[in-house]
mmCIF file of N, CA, C and O in Angstrom:
data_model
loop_
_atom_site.group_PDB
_atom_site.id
_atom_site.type_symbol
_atom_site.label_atom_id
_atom_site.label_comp_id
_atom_site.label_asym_id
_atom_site.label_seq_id
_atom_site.Cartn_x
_atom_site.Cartn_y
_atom_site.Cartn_z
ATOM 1 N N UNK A 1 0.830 -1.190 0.000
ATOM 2 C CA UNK A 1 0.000 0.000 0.000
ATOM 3 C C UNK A 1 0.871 1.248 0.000
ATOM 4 O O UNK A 1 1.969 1.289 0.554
ATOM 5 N N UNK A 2 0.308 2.273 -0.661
ATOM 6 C CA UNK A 2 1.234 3.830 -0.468
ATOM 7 C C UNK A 2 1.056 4.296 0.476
ATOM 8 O O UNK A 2 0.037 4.028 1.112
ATOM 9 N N UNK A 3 2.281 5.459 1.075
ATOM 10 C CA UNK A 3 1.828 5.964 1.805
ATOM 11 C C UNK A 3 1.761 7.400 1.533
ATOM 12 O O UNK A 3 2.367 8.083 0.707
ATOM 13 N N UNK A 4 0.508 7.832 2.796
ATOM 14 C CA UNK A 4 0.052 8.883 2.580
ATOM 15 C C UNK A 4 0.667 9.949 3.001
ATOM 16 O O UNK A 4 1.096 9.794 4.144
ATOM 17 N N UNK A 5 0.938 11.211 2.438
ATOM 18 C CA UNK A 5 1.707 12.178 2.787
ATOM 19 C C UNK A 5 1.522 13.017 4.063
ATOM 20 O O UNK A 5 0.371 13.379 3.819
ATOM 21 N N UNK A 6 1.792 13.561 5.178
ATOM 22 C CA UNK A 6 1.633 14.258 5.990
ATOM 23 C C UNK A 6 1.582 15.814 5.172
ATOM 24 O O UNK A 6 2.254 16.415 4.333
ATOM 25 N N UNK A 7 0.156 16.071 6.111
ATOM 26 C CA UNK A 7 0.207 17.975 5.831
ATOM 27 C C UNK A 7 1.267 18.635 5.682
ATOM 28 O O UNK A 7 1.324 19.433 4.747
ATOM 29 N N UNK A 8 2.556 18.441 6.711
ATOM 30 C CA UNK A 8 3.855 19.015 6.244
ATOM 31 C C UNK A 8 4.446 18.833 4.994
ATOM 32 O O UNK A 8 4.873 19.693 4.224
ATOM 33 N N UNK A 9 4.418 17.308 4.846
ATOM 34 C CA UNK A 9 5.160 17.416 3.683
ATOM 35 C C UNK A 9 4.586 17.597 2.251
ATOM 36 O O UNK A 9 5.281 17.605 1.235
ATOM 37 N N UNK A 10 2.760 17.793 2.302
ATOM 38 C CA UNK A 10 2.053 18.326 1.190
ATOM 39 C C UNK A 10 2.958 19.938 1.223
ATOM 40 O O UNK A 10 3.802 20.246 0.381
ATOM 41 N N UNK A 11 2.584 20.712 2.259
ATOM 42 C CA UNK A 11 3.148 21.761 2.409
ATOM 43 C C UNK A 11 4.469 22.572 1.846
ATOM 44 O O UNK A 11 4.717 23.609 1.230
ATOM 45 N N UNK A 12 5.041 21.653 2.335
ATOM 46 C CA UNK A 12 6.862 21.794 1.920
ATOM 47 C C UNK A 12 6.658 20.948 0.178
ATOM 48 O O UNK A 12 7.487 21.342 -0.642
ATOM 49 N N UNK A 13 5.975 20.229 -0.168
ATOM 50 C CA UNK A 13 6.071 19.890 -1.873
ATOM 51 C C UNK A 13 5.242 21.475 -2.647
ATOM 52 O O UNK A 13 5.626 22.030 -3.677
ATOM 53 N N UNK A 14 4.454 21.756 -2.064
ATOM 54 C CA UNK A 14 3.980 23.079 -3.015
ATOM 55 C C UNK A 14 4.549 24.022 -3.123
ATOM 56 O O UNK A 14 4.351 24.719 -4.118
ATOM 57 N N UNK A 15 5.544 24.437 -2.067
ATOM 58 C CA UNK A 15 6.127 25.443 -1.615
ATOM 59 C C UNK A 15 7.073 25.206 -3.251
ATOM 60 O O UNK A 15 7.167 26.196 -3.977
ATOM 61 N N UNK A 16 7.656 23.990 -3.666
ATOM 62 C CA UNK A 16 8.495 23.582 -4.674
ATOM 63 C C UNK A 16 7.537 23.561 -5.775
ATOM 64 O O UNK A 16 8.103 23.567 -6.868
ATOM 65 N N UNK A 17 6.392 23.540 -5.824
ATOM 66 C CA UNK A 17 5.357 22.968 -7.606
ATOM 67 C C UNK A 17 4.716 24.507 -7.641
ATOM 68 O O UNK A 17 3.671 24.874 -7.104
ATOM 69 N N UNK A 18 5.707 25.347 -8.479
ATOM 70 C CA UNK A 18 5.147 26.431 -8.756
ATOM 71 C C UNK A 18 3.835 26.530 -9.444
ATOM 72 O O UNK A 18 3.768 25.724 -10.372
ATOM 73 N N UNK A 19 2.868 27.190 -9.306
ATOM 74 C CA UNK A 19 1.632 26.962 -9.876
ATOM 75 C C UNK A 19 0.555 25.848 -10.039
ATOM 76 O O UNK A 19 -0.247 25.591 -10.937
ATOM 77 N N UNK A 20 0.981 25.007 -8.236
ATOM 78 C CA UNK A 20 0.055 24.104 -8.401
ATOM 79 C C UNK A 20 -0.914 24.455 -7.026
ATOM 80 O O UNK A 20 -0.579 25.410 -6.325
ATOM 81 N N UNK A 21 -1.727 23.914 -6.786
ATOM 82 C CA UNK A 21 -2.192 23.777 -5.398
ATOM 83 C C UNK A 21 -3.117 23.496 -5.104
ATOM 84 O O UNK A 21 -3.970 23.593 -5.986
ATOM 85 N N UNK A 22 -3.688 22.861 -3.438
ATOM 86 C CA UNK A 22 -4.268 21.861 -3.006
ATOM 87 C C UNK A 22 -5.626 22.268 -2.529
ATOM 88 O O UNK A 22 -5.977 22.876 -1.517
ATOM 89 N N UNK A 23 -6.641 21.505 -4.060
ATOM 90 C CA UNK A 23 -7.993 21.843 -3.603
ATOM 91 C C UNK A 23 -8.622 20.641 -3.341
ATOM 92 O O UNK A 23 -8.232 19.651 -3.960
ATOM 93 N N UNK A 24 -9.750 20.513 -2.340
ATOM 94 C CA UNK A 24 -10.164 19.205 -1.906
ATOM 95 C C UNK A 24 -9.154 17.976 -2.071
ATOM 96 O O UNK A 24 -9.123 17.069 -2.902
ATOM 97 N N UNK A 25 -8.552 18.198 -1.263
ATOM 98 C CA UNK A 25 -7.249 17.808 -1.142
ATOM 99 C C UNK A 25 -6.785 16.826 -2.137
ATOM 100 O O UNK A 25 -6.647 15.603 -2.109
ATOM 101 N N UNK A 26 -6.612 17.623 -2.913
ATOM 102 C CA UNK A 26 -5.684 16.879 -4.088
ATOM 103 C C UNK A 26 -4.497 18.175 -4.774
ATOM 104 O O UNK A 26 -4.372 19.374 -4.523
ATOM 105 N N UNK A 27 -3.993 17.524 -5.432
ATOM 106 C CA UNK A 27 -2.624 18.417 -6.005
ATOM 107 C C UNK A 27 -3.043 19.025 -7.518
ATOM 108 O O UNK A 27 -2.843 18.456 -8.591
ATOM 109 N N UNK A 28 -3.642 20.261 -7.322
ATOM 110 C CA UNK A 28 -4.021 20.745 -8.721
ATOM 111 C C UNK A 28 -3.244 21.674 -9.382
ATOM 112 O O UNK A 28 -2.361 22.354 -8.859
ATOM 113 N N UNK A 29 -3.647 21.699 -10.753
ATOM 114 C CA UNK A 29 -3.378 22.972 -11.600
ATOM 115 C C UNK A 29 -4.260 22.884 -13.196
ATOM 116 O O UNK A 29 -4.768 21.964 -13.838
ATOM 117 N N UNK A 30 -4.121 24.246 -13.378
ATOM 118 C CA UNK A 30 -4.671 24.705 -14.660
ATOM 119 C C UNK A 30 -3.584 25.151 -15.682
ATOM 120 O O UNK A 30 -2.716 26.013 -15.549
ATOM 121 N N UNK A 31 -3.807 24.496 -16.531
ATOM 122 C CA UNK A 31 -2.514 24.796 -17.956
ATOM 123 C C UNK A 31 -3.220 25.587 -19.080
ATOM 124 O O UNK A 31 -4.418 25.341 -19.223
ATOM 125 N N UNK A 32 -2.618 26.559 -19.951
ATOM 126 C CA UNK A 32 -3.686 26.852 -20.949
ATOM 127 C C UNK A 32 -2.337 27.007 -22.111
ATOM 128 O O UNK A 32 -1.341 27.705 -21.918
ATOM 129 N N UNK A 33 -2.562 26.312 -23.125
ATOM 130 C CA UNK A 33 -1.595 26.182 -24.564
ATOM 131 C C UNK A 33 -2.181 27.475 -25.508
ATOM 132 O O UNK A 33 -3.219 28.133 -25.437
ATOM 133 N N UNK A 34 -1.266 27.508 -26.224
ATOM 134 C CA UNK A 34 -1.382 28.188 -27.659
ATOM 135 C C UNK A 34 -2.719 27.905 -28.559
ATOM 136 O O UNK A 34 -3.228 28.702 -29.347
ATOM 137 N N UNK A 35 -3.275 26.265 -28.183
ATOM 138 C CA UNK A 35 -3.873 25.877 -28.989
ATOM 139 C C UNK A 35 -4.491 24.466 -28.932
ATOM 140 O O UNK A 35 -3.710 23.823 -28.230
ATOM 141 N N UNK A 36 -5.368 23.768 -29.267
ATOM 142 C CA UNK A 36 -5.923 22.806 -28.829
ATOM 143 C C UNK A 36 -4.617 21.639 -29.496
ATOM 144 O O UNK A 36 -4.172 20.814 -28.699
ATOM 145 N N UNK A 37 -4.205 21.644 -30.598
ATOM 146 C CA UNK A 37 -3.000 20.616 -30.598
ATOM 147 C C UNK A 37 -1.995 20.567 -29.456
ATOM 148 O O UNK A 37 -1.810 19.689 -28.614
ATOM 149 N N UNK A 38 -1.396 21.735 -29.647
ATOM 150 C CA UNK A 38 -0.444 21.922 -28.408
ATOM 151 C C UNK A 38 -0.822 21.457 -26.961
ATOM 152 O O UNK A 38 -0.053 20.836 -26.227
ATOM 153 N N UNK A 39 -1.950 21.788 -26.677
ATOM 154 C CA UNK A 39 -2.303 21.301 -25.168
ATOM 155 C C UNK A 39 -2.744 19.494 -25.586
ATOM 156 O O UNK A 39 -2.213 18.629 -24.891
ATOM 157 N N UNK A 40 -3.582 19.117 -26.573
ATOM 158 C CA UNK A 40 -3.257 17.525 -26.371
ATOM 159 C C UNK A 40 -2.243 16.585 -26.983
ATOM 160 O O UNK A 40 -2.283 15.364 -27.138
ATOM 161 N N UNK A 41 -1.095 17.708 -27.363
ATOM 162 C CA UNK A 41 0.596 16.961 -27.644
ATOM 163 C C UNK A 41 1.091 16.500 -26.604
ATOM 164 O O UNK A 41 1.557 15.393 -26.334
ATOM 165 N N UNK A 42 0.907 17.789 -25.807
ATOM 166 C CA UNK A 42 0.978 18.175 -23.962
ATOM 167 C C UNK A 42 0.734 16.859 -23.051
ATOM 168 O O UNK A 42 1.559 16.493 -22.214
ATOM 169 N N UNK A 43 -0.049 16.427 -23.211
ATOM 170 C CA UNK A 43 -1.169 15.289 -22.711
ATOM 171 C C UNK A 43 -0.825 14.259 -23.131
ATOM 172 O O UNK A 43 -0.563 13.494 -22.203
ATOM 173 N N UNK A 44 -0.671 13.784 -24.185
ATOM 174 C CA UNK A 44 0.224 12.917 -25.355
ATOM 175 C C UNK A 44 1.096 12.618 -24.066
ATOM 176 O O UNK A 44 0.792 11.716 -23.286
ATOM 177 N N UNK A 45 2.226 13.454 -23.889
ATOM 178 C CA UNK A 45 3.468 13.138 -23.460
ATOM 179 C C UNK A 45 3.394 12.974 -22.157
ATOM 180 O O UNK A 45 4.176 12.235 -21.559
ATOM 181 N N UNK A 46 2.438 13.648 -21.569
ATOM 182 C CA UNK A 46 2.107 13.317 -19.964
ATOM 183 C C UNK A 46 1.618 11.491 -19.865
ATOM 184 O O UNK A 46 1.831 10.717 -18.932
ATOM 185 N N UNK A 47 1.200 11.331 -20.653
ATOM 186 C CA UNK A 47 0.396 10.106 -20.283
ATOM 187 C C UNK A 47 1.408 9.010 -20.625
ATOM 188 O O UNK A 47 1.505 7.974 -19.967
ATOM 189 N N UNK A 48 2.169 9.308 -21.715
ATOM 190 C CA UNK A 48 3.690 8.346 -21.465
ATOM 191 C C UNK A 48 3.931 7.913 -20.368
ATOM 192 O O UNK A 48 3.908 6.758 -19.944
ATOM 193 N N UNK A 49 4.247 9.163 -19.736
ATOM 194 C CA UNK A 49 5.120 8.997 -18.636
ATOM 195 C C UNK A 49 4.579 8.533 -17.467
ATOM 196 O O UNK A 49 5.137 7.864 -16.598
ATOM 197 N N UNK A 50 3.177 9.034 -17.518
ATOM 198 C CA UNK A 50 2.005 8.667 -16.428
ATOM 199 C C UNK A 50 2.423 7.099 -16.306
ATOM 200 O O UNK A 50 2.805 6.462 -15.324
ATOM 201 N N UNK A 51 2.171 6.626 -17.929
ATOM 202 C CA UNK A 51 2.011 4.916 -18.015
ATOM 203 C C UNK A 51 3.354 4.168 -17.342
ATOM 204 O O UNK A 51 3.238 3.101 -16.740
ATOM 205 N N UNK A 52 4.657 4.856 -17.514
ATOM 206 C CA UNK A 52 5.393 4.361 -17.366
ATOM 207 C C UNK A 52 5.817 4.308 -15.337
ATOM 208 O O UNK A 52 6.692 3.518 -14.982
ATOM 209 N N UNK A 53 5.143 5.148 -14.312
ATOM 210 C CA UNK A 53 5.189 5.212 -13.129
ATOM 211 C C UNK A 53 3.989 4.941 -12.647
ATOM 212 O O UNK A 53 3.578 5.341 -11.558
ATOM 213 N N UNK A 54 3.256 4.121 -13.583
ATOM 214 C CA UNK A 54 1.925 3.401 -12.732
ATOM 215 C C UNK A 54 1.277 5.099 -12.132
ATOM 216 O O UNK A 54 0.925 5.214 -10.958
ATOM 217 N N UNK A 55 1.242 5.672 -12.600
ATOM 218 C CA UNK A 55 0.410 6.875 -11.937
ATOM 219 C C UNK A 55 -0.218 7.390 -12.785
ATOM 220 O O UNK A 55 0.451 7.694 -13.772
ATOM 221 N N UNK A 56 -1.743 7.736 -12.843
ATOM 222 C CA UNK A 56 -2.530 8.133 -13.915
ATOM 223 C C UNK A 56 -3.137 9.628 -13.325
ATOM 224 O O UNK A 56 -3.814 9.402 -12.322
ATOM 225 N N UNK A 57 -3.096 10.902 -13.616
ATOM 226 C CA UNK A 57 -3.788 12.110 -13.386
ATOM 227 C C UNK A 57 -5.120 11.788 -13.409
ATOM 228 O O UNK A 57 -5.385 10.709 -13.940
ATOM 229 N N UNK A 58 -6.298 12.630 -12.846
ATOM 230 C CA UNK A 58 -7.393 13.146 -12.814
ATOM 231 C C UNK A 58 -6.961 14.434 -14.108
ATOM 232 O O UNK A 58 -6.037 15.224 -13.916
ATOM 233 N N UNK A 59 -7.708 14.440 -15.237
ATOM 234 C CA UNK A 59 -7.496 15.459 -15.896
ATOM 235 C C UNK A 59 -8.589 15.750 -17.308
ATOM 236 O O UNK A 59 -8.902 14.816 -18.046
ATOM 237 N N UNK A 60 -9.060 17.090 -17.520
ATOM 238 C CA UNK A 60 -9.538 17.135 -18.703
ATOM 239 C C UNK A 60 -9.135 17.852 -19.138
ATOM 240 O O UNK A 60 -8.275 18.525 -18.570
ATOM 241 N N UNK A 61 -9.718 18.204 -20.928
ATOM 242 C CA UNK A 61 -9.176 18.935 -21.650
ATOM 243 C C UNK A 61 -10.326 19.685 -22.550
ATOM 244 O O UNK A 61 -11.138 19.095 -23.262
ATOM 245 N N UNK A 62 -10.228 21.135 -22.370
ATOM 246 C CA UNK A 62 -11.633 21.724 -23.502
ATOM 247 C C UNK A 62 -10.780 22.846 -24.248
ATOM 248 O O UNK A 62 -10.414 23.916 -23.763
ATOM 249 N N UNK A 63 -10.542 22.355 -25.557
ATOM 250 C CA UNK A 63 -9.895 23.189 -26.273
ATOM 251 C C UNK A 63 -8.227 23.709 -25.947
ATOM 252 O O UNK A 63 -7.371 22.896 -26.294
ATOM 253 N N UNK A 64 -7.794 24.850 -25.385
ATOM 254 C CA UNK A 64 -6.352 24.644 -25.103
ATOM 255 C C UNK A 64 -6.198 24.732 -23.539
ATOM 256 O O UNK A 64 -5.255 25.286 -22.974
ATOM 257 N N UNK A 65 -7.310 24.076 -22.888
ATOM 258 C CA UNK A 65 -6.959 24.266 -21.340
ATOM 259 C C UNK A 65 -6.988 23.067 -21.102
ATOM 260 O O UNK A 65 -7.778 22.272 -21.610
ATOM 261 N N UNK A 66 -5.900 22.747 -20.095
ATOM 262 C CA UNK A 66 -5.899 21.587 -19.586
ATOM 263 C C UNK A 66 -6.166 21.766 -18.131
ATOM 264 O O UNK A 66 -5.652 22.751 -17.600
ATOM 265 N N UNK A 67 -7.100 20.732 -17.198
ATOM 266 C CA UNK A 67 -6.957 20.640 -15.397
ATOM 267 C C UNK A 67 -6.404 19.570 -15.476
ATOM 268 O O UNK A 67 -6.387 18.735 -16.380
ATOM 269 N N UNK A 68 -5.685 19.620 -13.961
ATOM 270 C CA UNK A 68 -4.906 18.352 -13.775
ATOM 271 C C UNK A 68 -5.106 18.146 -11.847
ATOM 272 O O UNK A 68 -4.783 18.847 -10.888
ATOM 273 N N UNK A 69 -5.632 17.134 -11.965
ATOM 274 C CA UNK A 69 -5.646 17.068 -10.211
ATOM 275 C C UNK A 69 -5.090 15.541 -10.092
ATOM 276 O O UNK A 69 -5.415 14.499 -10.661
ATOM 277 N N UNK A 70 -4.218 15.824 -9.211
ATOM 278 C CA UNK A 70 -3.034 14.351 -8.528
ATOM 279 C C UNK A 70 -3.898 13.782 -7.154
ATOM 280 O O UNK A 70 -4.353 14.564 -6.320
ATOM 281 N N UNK A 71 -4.008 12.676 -7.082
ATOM 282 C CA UNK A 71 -4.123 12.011 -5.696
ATOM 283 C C UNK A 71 -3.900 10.665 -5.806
ATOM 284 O O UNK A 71 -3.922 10.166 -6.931
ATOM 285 N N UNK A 72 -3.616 9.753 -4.513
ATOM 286 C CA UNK A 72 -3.447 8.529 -5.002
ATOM 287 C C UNK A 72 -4.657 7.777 -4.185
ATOM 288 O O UNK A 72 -4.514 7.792 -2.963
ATOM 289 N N UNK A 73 -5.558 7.272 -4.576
ATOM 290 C CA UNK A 73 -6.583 6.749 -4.155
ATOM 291 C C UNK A 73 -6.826 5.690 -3.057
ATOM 292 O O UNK A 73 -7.705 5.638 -2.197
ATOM 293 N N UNK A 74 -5.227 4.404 -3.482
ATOM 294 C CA UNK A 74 -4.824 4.017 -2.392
ATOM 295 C C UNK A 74 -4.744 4.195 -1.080
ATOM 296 O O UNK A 74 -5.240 3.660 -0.089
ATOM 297 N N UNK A 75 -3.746 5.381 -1.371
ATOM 298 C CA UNK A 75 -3.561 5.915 0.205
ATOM 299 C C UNK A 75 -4.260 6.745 0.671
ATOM 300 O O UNK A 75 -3.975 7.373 1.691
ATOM 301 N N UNK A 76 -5.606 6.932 -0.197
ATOM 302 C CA UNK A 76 -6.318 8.175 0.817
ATOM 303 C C UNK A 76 -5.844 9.773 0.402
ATOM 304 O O UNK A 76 -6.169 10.622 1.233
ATOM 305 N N UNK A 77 -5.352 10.094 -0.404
ATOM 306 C CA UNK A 77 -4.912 11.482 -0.503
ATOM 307 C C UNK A 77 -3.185 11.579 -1.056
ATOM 308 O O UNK A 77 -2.580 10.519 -1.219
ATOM 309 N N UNK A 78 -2.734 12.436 -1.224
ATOM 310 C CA UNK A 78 -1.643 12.704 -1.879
ATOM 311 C C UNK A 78 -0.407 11.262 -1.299
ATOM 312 O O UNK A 78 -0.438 10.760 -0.175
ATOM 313 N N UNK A 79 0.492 10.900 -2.335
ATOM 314 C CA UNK A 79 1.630 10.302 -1.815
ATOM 315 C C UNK A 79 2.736 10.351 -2.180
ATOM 316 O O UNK A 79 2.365 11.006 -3.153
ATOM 317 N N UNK A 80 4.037 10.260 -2.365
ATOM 318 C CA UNK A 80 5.203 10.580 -3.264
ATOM 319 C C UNK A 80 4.732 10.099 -4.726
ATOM 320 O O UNK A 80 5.431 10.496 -5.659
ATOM 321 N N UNK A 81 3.726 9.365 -5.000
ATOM 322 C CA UNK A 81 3.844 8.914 -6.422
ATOM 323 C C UNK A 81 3.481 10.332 -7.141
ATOM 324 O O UNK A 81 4.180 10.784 -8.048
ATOM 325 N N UNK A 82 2.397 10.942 -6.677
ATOM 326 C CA UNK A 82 1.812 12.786 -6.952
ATOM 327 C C UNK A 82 2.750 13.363 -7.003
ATOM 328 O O UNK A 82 3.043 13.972 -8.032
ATOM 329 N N UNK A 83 3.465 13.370 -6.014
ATOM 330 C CA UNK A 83 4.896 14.676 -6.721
ATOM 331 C C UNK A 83 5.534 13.954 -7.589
ATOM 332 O O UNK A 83 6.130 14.703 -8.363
ATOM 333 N N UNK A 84 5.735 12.598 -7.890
ATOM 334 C CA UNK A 84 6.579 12.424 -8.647
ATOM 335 C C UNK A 84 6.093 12.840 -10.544
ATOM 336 O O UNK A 84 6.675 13.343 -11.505
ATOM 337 N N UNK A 85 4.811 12.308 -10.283
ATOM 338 C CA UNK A 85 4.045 12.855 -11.580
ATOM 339 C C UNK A 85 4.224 14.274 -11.468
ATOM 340 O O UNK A 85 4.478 14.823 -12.540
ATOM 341 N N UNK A 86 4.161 14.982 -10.504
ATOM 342 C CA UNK A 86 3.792 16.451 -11.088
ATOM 343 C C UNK A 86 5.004 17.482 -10.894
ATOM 344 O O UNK A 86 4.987 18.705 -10.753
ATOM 345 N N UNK A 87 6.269 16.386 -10.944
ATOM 346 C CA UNK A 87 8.080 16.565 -11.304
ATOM 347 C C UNK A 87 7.255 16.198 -13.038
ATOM 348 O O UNK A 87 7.123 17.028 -13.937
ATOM 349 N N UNK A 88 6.830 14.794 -13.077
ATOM 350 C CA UNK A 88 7.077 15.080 -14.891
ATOM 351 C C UNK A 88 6.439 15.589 -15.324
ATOM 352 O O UNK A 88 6.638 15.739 -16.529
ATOM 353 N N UNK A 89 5.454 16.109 -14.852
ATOM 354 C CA UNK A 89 4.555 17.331 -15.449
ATOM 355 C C UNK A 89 5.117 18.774 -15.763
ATOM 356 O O UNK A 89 4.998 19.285 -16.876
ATOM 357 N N UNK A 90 5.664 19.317 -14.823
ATOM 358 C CA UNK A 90 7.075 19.863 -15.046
ATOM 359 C C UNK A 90 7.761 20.214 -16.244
ATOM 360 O O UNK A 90 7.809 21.207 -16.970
ATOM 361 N N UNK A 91 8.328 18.971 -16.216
ATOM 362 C CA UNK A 91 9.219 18.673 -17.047
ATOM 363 C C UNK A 91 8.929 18.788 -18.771
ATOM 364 O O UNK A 91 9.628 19.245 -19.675
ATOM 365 N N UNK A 92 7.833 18.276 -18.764
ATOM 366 C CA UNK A 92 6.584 18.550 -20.107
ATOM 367 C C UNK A 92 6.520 19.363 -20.551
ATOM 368 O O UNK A 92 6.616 19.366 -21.779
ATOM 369 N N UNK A 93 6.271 20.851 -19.668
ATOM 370 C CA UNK A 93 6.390 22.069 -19.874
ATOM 371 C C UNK A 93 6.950 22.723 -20.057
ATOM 372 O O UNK A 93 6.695 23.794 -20.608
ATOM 373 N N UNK A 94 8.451 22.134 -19.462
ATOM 374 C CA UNK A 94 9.490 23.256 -19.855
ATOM 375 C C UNK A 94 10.313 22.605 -21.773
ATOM 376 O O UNK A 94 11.235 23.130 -22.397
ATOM 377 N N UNK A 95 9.589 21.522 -22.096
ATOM 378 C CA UNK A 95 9.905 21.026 -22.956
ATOM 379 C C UNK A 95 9.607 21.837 -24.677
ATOM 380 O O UNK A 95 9.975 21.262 -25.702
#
């Protein structure tokens, strides 16, 4: 089973995920692209990576906005697998 993150250390991870943050306790954000390709190229490449760390986002897409909300269901609320996705989420972006 995962484990679940303590309030501190949700705390101290946002303080680091610029432009994300924790609504009904999950790990969110809002993305908005150039354009509806661009944001589901975006998505494209997130979900690679998703597939490849067993971690799948909460996320939709309407035109060039993307939401993205992290939790791990397992454990009840956020766990290192969430930051680790939303390191490659990150990473996506600065791509």
């Amino acid at each position: 089973m995962t484990v679940k993150l303590t309030e501190q250390e949700v705390s101290d991870a946002l303080t680091a995920l610029k432009g994300w943050e924790l609504r009904d306790g999950k790990l969110c954000t809002d993305l908005e692209f150039d354009n509806f390709i661009s944001a589901f190229a975006f998505m494209t490449r997130v979900a690679m990576r998703a597939e490849k760390i067993d971690h799948h986002p909460e996320w939709s897409n309407v035109y060039k906005k993307v939401s993205i909300a992290l939790t791990t269901h397992d454990a009840g609320g956020l766990s290192a697998k969430d930051l680790a996705l939303a390191e490659a989420i990150k990473q996506e972006l600065s791509r």
